Amino acid sequence: MADAMRVSATQFSRHFAQYQDEAHAAGVIEITSHERVIGGYLSARELEHYRHLKKMERQVVTFSEFDEDMLAELRDTEWGVISK
């Protein structure tokens, strides 16, 4: 993902309509205060993606649902090594 657009809180509040339109193309706008990110503004598409990820985060897989491939991957997992 490309770097998010950054804008100061003052600029964002003064030109909200402009940044609302720009968020549609940029996806995410980071809001800063004194050079620190204090929040963000998401496009509708990015918000839906965020909600989907949060929903997936809460899914529970029980051990009985693991197939042989999943068990093999789990068995071969090494701590601190990123899988391919």
PDB file of N, CA and C in Angstrom:
ATOM      1  N   MET A   1       0.840  -1.175   0.000  1.00  0.00           N
ATOM      2  CA  MET A   1       0.000   0.000   0.000  1.00  0.00           C
ATOM      3  C   MET A   1       0.884   1.237   0.000  1.00  0.00           C
ATOM      4  N   ALA A   2       0.506   2.241  -0.764  1.00  0.00           N
ATOM      5  CA  ALA A   2       1.261   3.487  -0.816  1.00  0.00           C
ATOM      6  C   ALA A   2       1.102   4.240   0.499  1.00  0.00           C
ATOM      7  N   ASP A   3       2.020   5.169   0.727  1.00  0.00           N
ATOM      8  CA  ASP A   3       1.923   5.978   1.930  1.00  0.00           C
ATOM      9  C   ASP A   3       0.621   6.762   1.923  1.00  0.00           C
ATOM     10  N   ALA A   4       0.006   6.860   3.098  1.00  0.00           N
ATOM     11  CA  ALA A   4      -1.245   7.602   3.225  1.00  0.00           C
ATOM     12  C   ALA A   4      -0.973   9.097   3.108  1.00  0.00           C
ATOM     13  N   MET A   5      -1.956   9.814   2.624  1.00  0.00           N
ATOM     14  CA  MET A   5      -1.872  11.270   2.575  1.00  0.00           C
ATOM     15  C   MET A   5      -1.884  11.785   4.014  1.00  0.00           C
ATOM     16  N   ARG A   6      -1.089  12.809   4.305  1.00  0.00           N
ATOM     17  CA  ARG A   6      -1.048  13.401   5.646  1.00  0.00           C
ATOM     18  C   ARG A   6      -1.493  14.851   5.569  1.00  0.00           C
ATOM     19  N   VAL A   7      -2.296  15.242   6.536  1.00  0.00           N
ATOM     20  CA  VAL A   7      -2.770  16.623   6.585  1.00  0.00           C
ATOM     21  C   VAL A   7      -2.930  17.014   8.052  1.00  0.00           C
ATOM     22  N   SER A   8      -2.680  18.285   8.338  1.00  0.00           N
ATOM     23  CA  SER A   8      -2.815  18.748   9.723  1.00  0.00           C
ATOM     24  C   SER A   8      -4.290  18.795  10.109  1.00  0.00           C
ATOM     25  N   ALA A   9      -4.549  18.687  11.386  1.00  0.00           N
ATOM     26  CA  ALA A   9      -5.921  18.728  11.887  1.00  0.00           C
ATOM     27  C   ALA A   9      -6.590  20.047  11.519  1.00  0.00           C
ATOM     28  N   THR A  10      -5.834  21.124  11.581  1.00  0.00           N
ATOM     29  CA  THR A  10      -6.383  22.439  11.234  1.00  0.00           C
ATOM     30  C   THR A  10      -6.812  22.470   9.776  1.00  0.00           C
ATOM     31  N   GLN A  11      -5.930  22.038   8.877  1.00  0.00           N
ATOM     32  CA  GLN A  11      -6.260  22.013   7.451  1.00  0.00           C
ATOM     33  C   GLN A  11      -7.448  21.095   7.182  1.00  0.00           C
ATOM     34  N   PHE A  12      -7.451  19.935   7.833  1.00  0.00           N
ATOM     35  CA  PHE A  12      -8.528  18.969   7.623  1.00  0.00           C
ATOM     36  C   PHE A  12      -9.875  19.565   8.024  1.00  0.00           C
ATOM     37  N   SER A  13      -9.919  20.222   9.176  1.00  0.00           N
ATOM     38  CA  SER A  13     -11.193  20.792   9.636  1.00  0.00           C
ATOM     39  C   SER A  13     -11.633  21.975   8.773  1.00  0.00           C
ATOM     40  N   ARG A  14     -10.689  22.753   8.289  1.00  0.00           N
ATOM     41  CA  ARG A  14     -11.027  23.922   7.466  1.00  0.00           C
ATOM     42  C   ARG A  14     -11.449  23.540   6.049  1.00  0.00           C
ATOM     43  N   HIS A  15     -10.953  22.432   5.553  1.00  0.00           N
ATOM     44  CA  HIS A  15     -11.218  22.024   4.166  1.00  0.00           C
ATOM     45  C   HIS A  15     -11.783  20.599   4.111  1.00  0.00           C
ATOM     46  N   PHE A  16     -12.702  20.299   5.018  1.00  0.00           N
ATOM     47  CA  PHE A  16     -13.232  18.941   5.133  1.00  0.00           C
ATOM     48  C   PHE A  16     -13.794  18.420   3.811  1.00  0.00           C
ATOM     49  N   ALA A  17     -14.587  19.216   3.114  1.00  0.00           N
ATOM     50  CA  ALA A  17     -15.213  18.749   1.868  1.00  0.00           C
ATOM     51  C   ALA A  17     -14.160  18.321   0.847  1.00  0.00           C
ATOM     52  N   GLN A  18     -13.084  19.081   0.750  1.00  0.00           N
ATOM     53  CA  GLN A  18     -11.998  18.741  -0.180  1.00  0.00           C
ATOM     54  C   GLN A  18     -11.369  17.403   0.201  1.00  0.00           C
ATOM     55  N   TYR A  19     -11.066  17.223   1.480  1.00  0.00           N
ATOM     56  CA  TYR A  19     -10.406  15.991   1.914  1.00  0.00           C
ATOM     57  C   TYR A  19     -11.352  14.794   1.887  1.00  0.00           C
ATOM     58  N   GLN A  20     -12.636  15.059   2.050  1.00  0.00           N
ATOM     59  CA  GLN A  20     -13.619  13.987   1.926  1.00  0.00           C
ATOM     60  C   GLN A  20     -13.562  13.413   0.511  1.00  0.00           C
ATOM     61  N   ASP A  21     -13.471  14.285  -0.484  1.00  0.00           N
ATOM     62  CA  ASP A  21     -13.348  13.837  -1.879  1.00  0.00           C
ATOM     63  C   ASP A  21     -12.011  13.149  -2.121  1.00  0.00           C
ATOM     64  N   GLU A  22     -10.941  13.700  -1.568  1.00  0.00           N
ATOM     65  CA  GLU A  22      -9.610  13.123  -1.774  1.00  0.00           C
ATOM     66  C   GLU A  22      -9.479  11.752  -1.117  1.00  0.00           C
ATOM     67  N   ALA A  23     -10.196  11.528  -0.032  1.00  0.00           N
ATOM     68  CA  ALA A  23     -10.157  10.224   0.640  1.00  0.00           C
ATOM     69  C   ALA A  23     -10.697   9.134  -0.270  1.00  0.00           C
ATOM     70  N   HIS A  24     -11.623   9.499  -1.132  1.00  0.00           N
ATOM     71  CA  HIS A  24     -12.177   8.516  -2.065  1.00  0.00           C
ATOM     72  C   HIS A  24     -11.065   7.922  -2.931  1.00  0.00           C
ATOM     73  N   ALA A  25     -10.141   8.762  -3.379  1.00  0.00           N
ATOM     74  CA  ALA A  25      -9.031   8.284  -4.212  1.00  0.00           C
ATOM     75  C   ALA A  25      -7.879   7.746  -3.374  1.00  0.00           C
ATOM     76  N   ALA A  26      -7.566   8.424  -2.274  1.00  0.00           N
ATOM     77  CA  ALA A  26      -6.403   8.045  -1.463  1.00  0.00           C
ATOM     78  C   ALA A  26      -6.680   6.840  -0.574  1.00  0.00           C
ATOM     79  N   GLY A  27      -7.923   6.655  -0.184  1.00  0.00           N
ATOM     80  CA  GLY A  27      -8.263   5.548   0.718  1.00  0.00           C
ATOM     81  C   GLY A  27      -8.168   5.943   2.172  1.00  0.00           C
ATOM     82  N   VAL A  28      -7.013   6.484   2.568  1.00  0.00           N
ATOM     83  CA  VAL A  28      -6.785   6.862   3.963  1.00  0.00           C
ATOM     84  C   VAL A  28      -6.088   8.216   3.996  1.00  0.00           C
ATOM     85  N   ILE A  29      -6.554   9.068   4.889  1.00  0.00           N
ATOM     86  CA  ILE A  29      -5.874  10.337   5.143  1.00  0.00           C
ATOM     87  C   ILE A  29      -5.491  10.345   6.610  1.00  0.00           C
ATOM     88  N   GLU A  30      -4.208  10.519   6.884  1.00  0.00           N
ATOM     89  CA  GLU A  30      -3.732  10.602   8.264  1.00  0.00           C
ATOM     90  C   GLU A  30      -3.841  12.046   8.727  1.00  0.00           C
ATOM     91  N   ILE A  31      -4.403  12.232   9.912  1.00  0.00           N
ATOM     92  CA  ILE A  31      -4.569  13.560  10.491  1.00  0.00           C
ATOM     93  C   ILE A  31      -3.471  13.758  11.528  1.00  0.00           C
ATOM     94  N   THR A  32      -2.753  14.879  11.421  1.00  0.00           N
ATOM     95  CA  THR A  32      -1.624  15.119  12.313  1.00  0.00           C
ATOM     96  C   THR A  32      -1.840  16.362  13.170  1.00  0.00           C
ATOM     97  N   SER A  33      -1.150  16.384  14.288  1.00  0.00           N
ATOM     98  CA  SER A  33      -1.072  17.559  15.147  1.00  0.00           C
ATOM     99  C   SER A  33       0.356  17.624  15.654  1.00  0.00           C
ATOM    100  N   HIS A  34       1.008  18.730  15.384  1.00  0.00           N
ATOM    101  CA  HIS A  34       2.408  18.895  15.782  1.00  0.00           C
ATOM    102  C   HIS A  34       3.266  17.743  15.255  1.00  0.00           C
ATOM    103  N   GLU A  35       3.036  17.390  13.972  1.00  0.00           N
ATOM    104  CA  GLU A  35       3.819  16.361  13.271  1.00  0.00           C
ATOM    105  C   GLU A  35       3.575  14.930  13.759  1.00  0.00           C
ATOM    106  N   ARG A  36       2.594  14.717  14.637  1.00  0.00           N
ATOM    107  CA  ARG A  36       2.260  13.367  15.123  1.00  0.00           C
ATOM    108  C   ARG A  36       0.897  12.963  14.571  1.00  0.00           C
ATOM    109  N   VAL A  37       0.771  11.720  14.157  1.00  0.00           N
ATOM    110  CA  VAL A  37      -0.524  11.222  13.688  1.00  0.00           C
ATOM    111  C   VAL A  37      -1.441  11.076  14.896  1.00  0.00           C
ATOM    112  N   ILE A  38      -2.598  11.734  14.825  1.00  0.00           N
ATOM    113  CA  ILE A  38      -3.560  11.671  15.931  1.00  0.00           C
ATOM    114  C   ILE A  38      -4.840  10.942  15.536  1.00  0.00           C
ATOM    115  N   GLY A  39      -4.969  10.612  14.266  1.00  0.00           N
ATOM    116  CA  GLY A  39      -6.159   9.908  13.808  1.00  0.00           C
ATOM    117  C   GLY A  39      -6.117   9.740  12.305  1.00  0.00           C
ATOM    118  N   GLY A  40      -7.235   9.310  11.771  1.00  0.00           N
ATOM    119  CA  GLY A  40      -7.291   9.111  10.335  1.00  0.00           C
ATOM    120  C   GLY A  40      -8.708   9.207   9.815  1.00  0.00           C
ATOM    121  N   TYR A  41      -8.830   9.444   8.538  1.00  0.00           N
ATOM    122  CA  TYR A  41     -10.113   9.498   7.861  1.00  0.00           C
ATOM    123  C   TYR A  41     -10.080   8.449   6.765  1.00  0.00           C
ATOM    124  N   LEU A  42     -11.071   7.560   6.761  1.00  0.00           N
ATOM    125  CA  LEU A  42     -11.115   6.454   5.806  1.00  0.00           C
ATOM    126  C   LEU A  42     -12.187   6.680   4.755  1.00  0.00           C
ATOM    127  N   SER A  43     -11.888   6.272   3.533  1.00  0.00           N
ATOM    128  CA  SER A  43     -12.919   6.259   2.497  1.00  0.00           C
ATOM    129  C   SER A  43     -13.917   5.160   2.854  1.00  0.00           C
ATOM    130  N   ALA A  44     -15.074   5.189   2.229  1.00  0.00           N
ATOM    131  CA  ALA A  44     -16.088   4.162   2.489  1.00  0.00           C
ATOM    132  C   ALA A  44     -15.542   2.770   2.178  1.00  0.00           C
ATOM    133  N   ARG A  45     -14.760   2.667   1.097  1.00  0.00           N
ATOM    134  CA  ARG A  45     -14.170   1.377   0.712  1.00  0.00           C
ATOM    135  C   ARG A  45     -13.211   0.874   1.790  1.00  0.00           C
ATOM    136  N   GLU A  46     -12.351   1.754   2.288  1.00  0.00           N
ATOM    137  CA  GLU A  46     -11.403   1.365   3.332  1.00  0.00           C
ATOM    138  C   GLU A  46     -12.113   1.035   4.637  1.00  0.00           C
ATOM    139  N   LEU A  47     -13.182   1.748   4.946  1.00  0.00           N
ATOM    140  CA  LEU A  47     -13.947   1.462   6.161  1.00  0.00           C
ATOM    141  C   LEU A  47     -14.568   0.069   6.079  1.00  0.00           C
ATOM    142  N   GLU A  48     -15.108  -0.282   4.931  1.00  0.00           N
ATOM    143  CA  GLU A  48     -15.685  -1.615   4.755  1.00  0.00           C
ATOM    144  C   GLU A  48     -14.606  -2.683   4.882  1.00  0.00           C
ATOM    145  N   HIS A  49     -13.435  -2.420   4.318  1.00  0.00           N
ATOM    146  CA  HIS A  49     -12.309  -3.352   4.430  1.00  0.00           C
ATOM    147  C   HIS A  49     -11.901  -3.517   5.894  1.00  0.00           C
ATOM    148  N   TYR A  50     -11.836  -2.424   6.626  1.00  0.00           N
ATOM    149  CA  TYR A  50     -11.503  -2.456   8.056  1.00  0.00           C
ATOM    150  C   TYR A  50     -12.522  -3.300   8.825  1.00  0.00           C
ATOM    151  N   ARG A  51     -13.795  -3.063   8.549  1.00  0.00           N
ATOM    152  CA  ARG A  51     -14.844  -3.838   9.239  1.00  0.00           C
ATOM    153  C   ARG A  51     -14.723  -5.328   8.934  1.00  0.00           C
ATOM    154  N   HIS A  52     -14.422  -5.650   7.684  1.00  0.00           N
ATOM    155  CA  HIS A  52     -14.243  -7.052   7.293  1.00  0.00           C
ATOM    156  C   HIS A  52     -13.080  -7.675   8.066  1.00  0.00           C
ATOM    157  N   LEU A  53     -11.956  -6.964   8.147  1.00  0.00           N
ATOM    158  CA  LEU A  53     -10.794  -7.476   8.883  1.00  0.00           C
ATOM    159  C   LEU A  53     -11.108  -7.663  10.361  1.00  0.00           C
ATOM    160  N   LYS A  54     -11.832  -6.715  10.953  1.00  0.00           N
ATOM    161  CA  LYS A  54     -12.191  -6.838  12.370  1.00  0.00           C
ATOM    162  C   LYS A  54     -13.113  -8.041  12.582  1.00  0.00           C
ATOM    163  N   LYS A  55     -14.013  -8.278  11.642  1.00  0.00           N
ATOM    164  CA  LYS A  55     -14.910  -9.434  11.746  1.00  0.00           C
ATOM    165  C   LYS A  55     -14.106 -10.730  11.657  1.00  0.00           C
ATOM    166  N   MET A  56     -13.160 -10.783  10.722  1.00  0.00           N
ATOM    167  CA  MET A  56     -12.338 -11.976  10.546  1.00  0.00           C
ATOM    168  C   MET A  56     -11.463 -12.221  11.775  1.00  0.00           C
ATOM    169  N   GLU A  57     -11.061 -11.158  12.433  1.00  0.00           N
ATOM    170  CA  GLU A  57     -10.216 -11.249  13.620  1.00  0.00           C
ATOM    171  C   GLU A  57     -10.904 -12.055  14.725  1.00  0.00           C
ATOM    172  N   ARG A  58     -12.218 -11.999  14.750  1.00  0.00           N
ATOM    173  CA  ARG A  58     -12.967 -12.658  15.813  1.00  0.00           C
ATOM    174  C   ARG A  58     -13.442 -14.064  15.460  1.00  0.00           C
ATOM    175  N   GLN A  59     -13.160 -14.524  14.248  1.00  0.00           N
ATOM    176  CA  GLN A  59     -13.597 -15.863  13.872  1.00  0.00           C
ATOM    177  C   GLN A  59     -12.814 -16.902  14.656  1.00  0.00           C
ATOM    178  N   VAL A  60     -13.522 -17.919  15.086  1.00  0.00           N
ATOM    179  CA  VAL A  60     -12.903 -18.987  15.866  1.00  0.00           C
ATOM    180  C   VAL A  60     -12.914 -20.262  15.038  1.00  0.00           C
ATOM    181  N   VAL A  61     -11.773 -20.907  14.983  1.00  0.00           N
ATOM    182  CA  VAL A  61     -11.674 -22.196  14.303  1.00  0.00           C
ATOM    183  C   VAL A  61     -11.393 -23.229  15.378  1.00  0.00           C
ATOM    184  N   THR A  62     -12.262 -24.225  15.461  1.00  0.00           N
ATOM    185  CA  THR A  62     -12.037 -25.279  16.449  1.00  0.00           C
ATOM    186  C   THR A  62     -11.098 -26.323  15.868  1.00  0.00           C
ATOM    187  N   PHE A  63     -10.431 -27.010  16.732  1.00  0.00           N
ATOM    188  CA  PHE A  63      -9.449 -28.003  16.308  1.00  0.00           C
ATOM    189  C   PHE A  63     -10.071 -29.042  15.384  1.00  0.00           C
ATOM    190  N   SER A  64     -11.314 -29.396  15.626  1.00  0.00           N
ATOM    191  CA  SER A  64     -11.971 -30.415  14.795  1.00  0.00           C
ATOM    192  C   SER A  64     -12.185 -29.942  13.358  1.00  0.00           C
ATOM    193  N   GLU A  65     -12.121 -28.639  13.113  1.00  0.00           N
ATOM    194  CA  GLU A  65     -12.306 -28.100  11.765  1.00  0.00           C
ATOM    195  C   GLU A  65     -11.010 -28.090  10.949  1.00  0.00           C
ATOM    196  N   PHE A  66      -9.878 -28.373  11.577  1.00  0.00           N
ATOM    197  CA  PHE A  66      -8.601 -28.386  10.866  1.00  0.00           C
ATOM    198  C   PHE A  66      -8.546 -29.581   9.922  1.00  0.00           C
ATOM    199  N   ASP A  67      -8.161 -29.323   8.667  1.00  0.00           N
ATOM    200  CA  ASP A  67      -7.939 -30.441   7.751  1.00  0.00           C
ATOM    201  C   ASP A  67      -6.457 -30.824   7.823  1.00  0.00           C
ATOM    202  N   GLU A  68      -6.069 -31.839   7.073  1.00  0.00           N
ATOM    203  CA  GLU A  68      -4.686 -32.331   7.132  1.00  0.00           C
ATOM    204  C   GLU A  68      -3.666 -31.268   6.725  1.00  0.00           C
ATOM    205  N   ASP A  69      -4.000 -30.471   5.710  1.00  0.00           N
ATOM    206  CA  ASP A  69      -3.073 -29.414   5.270  1.00  0.00           C
ATOM    207  C   ASP A  69      -2.858 -28.376   6.366  1.00  0.00           C
ATOM    208  N   MET A  70      -3.939 -27.972   7.020  1.00  0.00           N
ATOM    209  CA  MET A  70      -3.818 -26.991   8.100  1.00  0.00           C
ATOM    210  C   MET A  70      -3.003 -27.557   9.256  1.00  0.00           C
ATOM    211  N   LEU A  71      -3.236 -28.820   9.576  1.00  0.00           N
ATOM    212  CA  LEU A  71      -2.474 -29.458  10.653  1.00  0.00           C
ATOM    213  C   LEU A  71      -0.992 -29.542  10.300  1.00  0.00           C
ATOM    214  N   ALA A  72      -0.690 -29.863   9.040  1.00  0.00           N
ATOM    215  CA  ALA A  72       0.704 -29.943   8.607  1.00  0.00           C
ATOM    216  C   ALA A  72       1.375 -28.573   8.697  1.00  0.00           C
ATOM    217  N   GLU A  73       0.669 -27.524   8.274  1.00  0.00           N
ATOM    218  CA  GLU A  73       1.223 -26.172   8.370  1.00  0.00           C
ATOM    219  C   GLU A  73       1.469 -25.790   9.823  1.00  0.00           C
ATOM    220  N   LEU A  74       0.535 -26.112  10.675  1.00  0.00           N
ATOM    221  CA  LEU A  74       0.680 -25.807  12.097  1.00  0.00           C
ATOM    222  C   LEU A  74       1.855 -26.572  12.700  1.00  0.00           C
ATOM    223  N   ARG A  75       1.968 -27.822  12.337  1.00  0.00           N
ATOM    224  CA  ARG A  75       3.038 -28.677  12.850  1.00  0.00           C
ATOM    225  C   ARG A  75       4.413 -28.165  12.406  1.00  0.00           C
ATOM    226  N   ASP A  76       4.496 -27.631  11.178  1.00  0.00           N
ATOM    227  CA  ASP A  76       5.766 -27.172  10.618  1.00  0.00           C
ATOM    228  C   ASP A  76       6.081 -25.705  10.927  1.00  0.00           C
ATOM    229  N   THR A  77       5.225 -25.065  11.682  1.00  0.00           N
ATOM    230  CA  THR A  77       5.422 -23.653  11.999  1.00  0.00           C
ATOM    231  C   THR A  77       6.628 -23.458  12.903  1.00  0.00           C
ATOM    232  N   GLU A  78       7.420 -22.427  12.576  1.00  0.00           N
ATOM    233  CA  GLU A  78       8.569 -22.068  13.401  1.00  0.00           C
ATOM    234  C   GLU A  78       8.335 -20.678  13.970  1.00  0.00           C
ATOM    235  N   TRP A  79       8.534 -20.517  15.246  1.00  0.00           N
ATOM    236  CA  TRP A  79       8.338 -19.236  15.909  1.00  0.00           C
ATOM    237  C   TRP A  79       9.251 -18.180  15.294  1.00  0.00           C
ATOM    238  N   GLY A  80       8.659 -17.028  14.925  1.00  0.00           N
ATOM    239  CA  GLY A  80       9.436 -15.916  14.400  1.00  0.00           C
ATOM    240  C   GLY A  80       9.773 -16.005  12.930  1.00  0.00           C
ATOM    241  N   VAL A  81       9.321 -17.047  12.245  1.00  0.00           N
ATOM    242  CA  VAL A  81       9.601 -17.204  10.819  1.00  0.00           C
ATOM    243  C   VAL A  81       8.324 -16.909  10.047  1.00  0.00           C
ATOM    244  N   ILE A  82       8.418 -15.999   9.087  1.00  0.00           N
ATOM    245  CA  ILE A  82       7.256 -15.636   8.284  1.00  0.00           C
ATOM    246  C   ILE A  82       7.073 -16.676   7.192  1.00  0.00           C
ATOM    247  N   SER A  83       5.845 -17.191   7.085  1.00  0.00           N
ATOM    248  CA  SER A  83       5.580 -18.217   6.070  1.00  0.00           C
ATOM    249  C   SER A  83       5.552 -17.594   4.683  1.00  0.00           C
ATOM    250  N   LYS A  84       5.722 -18.440   3.686  1.00  0.00           N
ATOM    251  CA  LYS A  84       5.748 -17.975   2.289  1.00  0.00           C
ATOM    252  C   LYS A  84       4.360 -17.836   1.733  1.00  0.00           C
TER     253      LYS A  84
END
